[in-house]
Short mmCIF file of C-alpha atoms in Angstrom, two decimals:
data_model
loop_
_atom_site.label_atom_id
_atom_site.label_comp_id
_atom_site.label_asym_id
_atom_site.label_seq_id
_atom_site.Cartn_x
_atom_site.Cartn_y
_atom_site.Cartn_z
CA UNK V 1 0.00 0.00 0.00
CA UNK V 2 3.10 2.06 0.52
CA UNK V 3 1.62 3.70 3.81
CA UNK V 4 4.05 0.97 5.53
CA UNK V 5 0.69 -0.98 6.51
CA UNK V 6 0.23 -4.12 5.84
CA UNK V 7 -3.32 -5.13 4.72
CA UNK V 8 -4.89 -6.27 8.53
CA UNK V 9 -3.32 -3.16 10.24
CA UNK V 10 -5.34 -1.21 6.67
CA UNK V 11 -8.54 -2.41 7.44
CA UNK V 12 -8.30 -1.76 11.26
CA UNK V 13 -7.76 1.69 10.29
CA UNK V 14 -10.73 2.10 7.57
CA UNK V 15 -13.06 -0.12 10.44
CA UNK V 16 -11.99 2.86 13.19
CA UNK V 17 -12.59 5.64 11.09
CA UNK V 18 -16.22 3.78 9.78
CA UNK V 19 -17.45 3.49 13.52
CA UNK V 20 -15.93 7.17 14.43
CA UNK V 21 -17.41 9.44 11.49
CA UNK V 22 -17.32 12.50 13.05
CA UNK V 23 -13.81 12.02 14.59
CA UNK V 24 -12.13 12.46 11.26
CA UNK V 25 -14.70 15.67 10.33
CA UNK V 26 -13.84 17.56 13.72
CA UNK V 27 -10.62 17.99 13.31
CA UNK V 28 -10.94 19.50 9.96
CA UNK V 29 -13.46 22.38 10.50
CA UNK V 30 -12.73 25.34 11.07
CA UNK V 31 -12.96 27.16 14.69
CA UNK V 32 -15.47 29.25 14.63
CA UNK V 33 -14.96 32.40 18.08
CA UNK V 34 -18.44 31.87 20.11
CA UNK V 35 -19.19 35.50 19.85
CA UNK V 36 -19.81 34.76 15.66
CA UNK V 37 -23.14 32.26 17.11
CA UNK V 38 -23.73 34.28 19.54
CA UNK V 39 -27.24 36.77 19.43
CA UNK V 40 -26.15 40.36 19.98
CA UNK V 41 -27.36 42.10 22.98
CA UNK V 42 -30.76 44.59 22.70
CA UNK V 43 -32.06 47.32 25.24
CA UNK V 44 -29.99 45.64 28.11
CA UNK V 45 -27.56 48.84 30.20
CA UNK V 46 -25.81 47.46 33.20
CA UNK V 47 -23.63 50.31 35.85
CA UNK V 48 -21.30 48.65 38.13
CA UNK V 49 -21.84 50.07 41.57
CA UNK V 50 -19.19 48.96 43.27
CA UNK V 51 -15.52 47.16 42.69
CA UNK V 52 -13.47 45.75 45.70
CA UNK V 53 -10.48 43.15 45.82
CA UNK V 54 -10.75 41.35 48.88
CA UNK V 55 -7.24 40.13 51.02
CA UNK V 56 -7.58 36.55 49.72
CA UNK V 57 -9.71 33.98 49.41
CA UNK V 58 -13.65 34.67 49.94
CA UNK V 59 -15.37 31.87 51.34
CA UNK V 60 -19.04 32.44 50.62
CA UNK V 61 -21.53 29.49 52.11
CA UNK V 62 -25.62 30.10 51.44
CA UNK V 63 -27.93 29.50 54.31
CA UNK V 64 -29.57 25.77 53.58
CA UNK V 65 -33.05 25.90 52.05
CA UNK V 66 -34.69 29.17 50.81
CA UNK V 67 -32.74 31.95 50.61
CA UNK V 68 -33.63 35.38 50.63
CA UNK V 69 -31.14 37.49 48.99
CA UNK V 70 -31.12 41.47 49.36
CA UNK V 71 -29.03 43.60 48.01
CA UNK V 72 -28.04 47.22 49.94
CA UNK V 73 -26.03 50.71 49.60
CA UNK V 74 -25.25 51.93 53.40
CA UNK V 75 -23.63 55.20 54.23
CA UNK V 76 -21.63 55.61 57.42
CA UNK V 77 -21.23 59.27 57.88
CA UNK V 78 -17.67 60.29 59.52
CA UNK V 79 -18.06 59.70 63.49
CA UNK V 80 -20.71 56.96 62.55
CA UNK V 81 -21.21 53.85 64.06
CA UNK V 82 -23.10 50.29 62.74
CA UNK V 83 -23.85 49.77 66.32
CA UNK V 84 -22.92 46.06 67.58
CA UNK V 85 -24.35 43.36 65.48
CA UNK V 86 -24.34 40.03 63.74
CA UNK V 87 -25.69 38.72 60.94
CA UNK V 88 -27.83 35.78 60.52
CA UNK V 89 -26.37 34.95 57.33
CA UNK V 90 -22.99 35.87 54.85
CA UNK V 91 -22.75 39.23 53.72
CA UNK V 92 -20.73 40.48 50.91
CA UNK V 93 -19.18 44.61 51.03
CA UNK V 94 -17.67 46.07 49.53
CA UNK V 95 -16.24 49.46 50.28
CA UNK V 96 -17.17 52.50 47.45
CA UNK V 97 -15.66 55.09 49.15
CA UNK V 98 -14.14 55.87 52.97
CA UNK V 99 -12.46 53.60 55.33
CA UNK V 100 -14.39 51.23 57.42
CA UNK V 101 -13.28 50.24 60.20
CA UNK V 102 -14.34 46.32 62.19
CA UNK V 103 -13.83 45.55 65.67
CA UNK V 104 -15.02 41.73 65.97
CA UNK V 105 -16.30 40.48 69.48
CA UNK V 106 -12.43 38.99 69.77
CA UNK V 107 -11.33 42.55 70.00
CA UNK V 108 -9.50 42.13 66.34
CA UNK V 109 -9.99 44.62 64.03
CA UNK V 110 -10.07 44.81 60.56
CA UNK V 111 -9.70 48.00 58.18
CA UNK V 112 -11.14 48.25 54.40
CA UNK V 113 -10.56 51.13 52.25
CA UNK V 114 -12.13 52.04 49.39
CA UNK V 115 -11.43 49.33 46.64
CA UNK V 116 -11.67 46.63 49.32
CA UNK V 117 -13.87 43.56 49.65
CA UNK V 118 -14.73 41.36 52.32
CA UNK V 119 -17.38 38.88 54.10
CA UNK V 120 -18.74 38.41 57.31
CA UNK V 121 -19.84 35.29 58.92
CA UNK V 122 -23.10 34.71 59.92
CA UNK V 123 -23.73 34.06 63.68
CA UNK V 124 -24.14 35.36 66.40
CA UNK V 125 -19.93 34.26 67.76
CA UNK V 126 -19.55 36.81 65.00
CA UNK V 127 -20.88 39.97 66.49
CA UNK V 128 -18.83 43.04 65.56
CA UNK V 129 -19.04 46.93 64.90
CA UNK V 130 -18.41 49.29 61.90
CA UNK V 131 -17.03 52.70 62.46
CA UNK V 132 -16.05 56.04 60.18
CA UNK V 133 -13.09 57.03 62.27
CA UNK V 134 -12.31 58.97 59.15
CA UNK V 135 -13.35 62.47 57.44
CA UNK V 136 -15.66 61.28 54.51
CA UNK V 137 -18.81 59.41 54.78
CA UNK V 138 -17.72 54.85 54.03
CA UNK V 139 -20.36 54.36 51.31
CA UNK V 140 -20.67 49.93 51.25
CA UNK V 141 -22.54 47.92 49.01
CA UNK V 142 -23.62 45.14 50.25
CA UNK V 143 -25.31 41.71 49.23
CA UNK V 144 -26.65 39.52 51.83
CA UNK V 145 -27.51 35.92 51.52
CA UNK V 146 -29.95 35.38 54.68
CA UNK V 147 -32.30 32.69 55.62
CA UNK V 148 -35.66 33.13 54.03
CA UNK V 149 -37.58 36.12 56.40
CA UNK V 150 -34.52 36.43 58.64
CA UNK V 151 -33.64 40.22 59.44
CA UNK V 152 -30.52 41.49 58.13
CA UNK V 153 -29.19 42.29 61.50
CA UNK V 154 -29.30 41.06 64.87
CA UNK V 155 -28.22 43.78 68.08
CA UNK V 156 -25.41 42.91 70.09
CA UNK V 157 -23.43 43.86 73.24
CA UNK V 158 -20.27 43.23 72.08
CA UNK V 159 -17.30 41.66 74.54
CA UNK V 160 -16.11 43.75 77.21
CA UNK V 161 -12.67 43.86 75.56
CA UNK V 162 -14.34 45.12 72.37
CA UNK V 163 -16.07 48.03 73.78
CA UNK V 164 -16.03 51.56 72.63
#
């Protein structure tokens, strides 16, 4: 045959490509971008609100069963305080403008400037308070993944340690 094949290793070959048609076809067509199948957009306008970059790696974990999921813009105005709290569920922030500043029930604190990203457990072992200790109002937008009819927040005392 001059392929170097002798007849049984031919007819494995034609047998393979018989019972694979397409395999054969594939490789020859062209690739085609997915944009050229896509259908173009029509009256659809989108604004981004809000961009952070969180310190890491964001572990996000839904309440089980129904979820309710709301979706927020909160202004802390300089001098302002959240007031002690915890959430019954995960909540995304991020920070549009300012510097917020966390004290946890631990007495660690946390600082996000604008640009910055983070989420805070649900529960009530993770009570904490947001401050403006700075000179422009903290503008957050925040998404918050709650049990279906839970509030968004739940008052706290705060830990001794973490008063103030």
């Amino acid at each position: 045959m001059g392929l170097g094949l002798d007849i049984g290793e031919a007819a494995r070959v034609v047998r393979r490509r018989r019972s694979h048609p397409v395999a054969g076809t594939v490789a020859a067509l062209p690739v085609v971008p997915s944009a050229a199948v896509a259908s173009p957009g029509s009256g659809v306008s989108g604004t981004v609100l809000a961009r952070g970059t969180s310190d890491g790696e964001l572990r996000i974990k839904p309440p089980e069963g129904d979820t309710d999921v709301v979706v927020r813009t909160i202004t802390i105005a300089p001098g302002g305080s959240t007031g002690w709290h915890h959430h019954p569920g995960q909540v995304i922030a991020v920070v549009q403008a300012g510097t917020l500043t966390r004290t946890f029930d631990d007495s660690s604190v946390e600082v996000t400037s604008a640009g910055g990203a983070f989420v805070e457990a649900s529960g009530r072992e993770h009570a904490h308070v947001g401050r403006n200790l700075g000179s422009e109002p903290v503008v957050l937008y925040v998404t918050y993944l709650l049990p279906k009819g839970a509030p968004l927040s739940v008052d706290e005392r705060g830990s001794a340690c973490a008063q103030g």
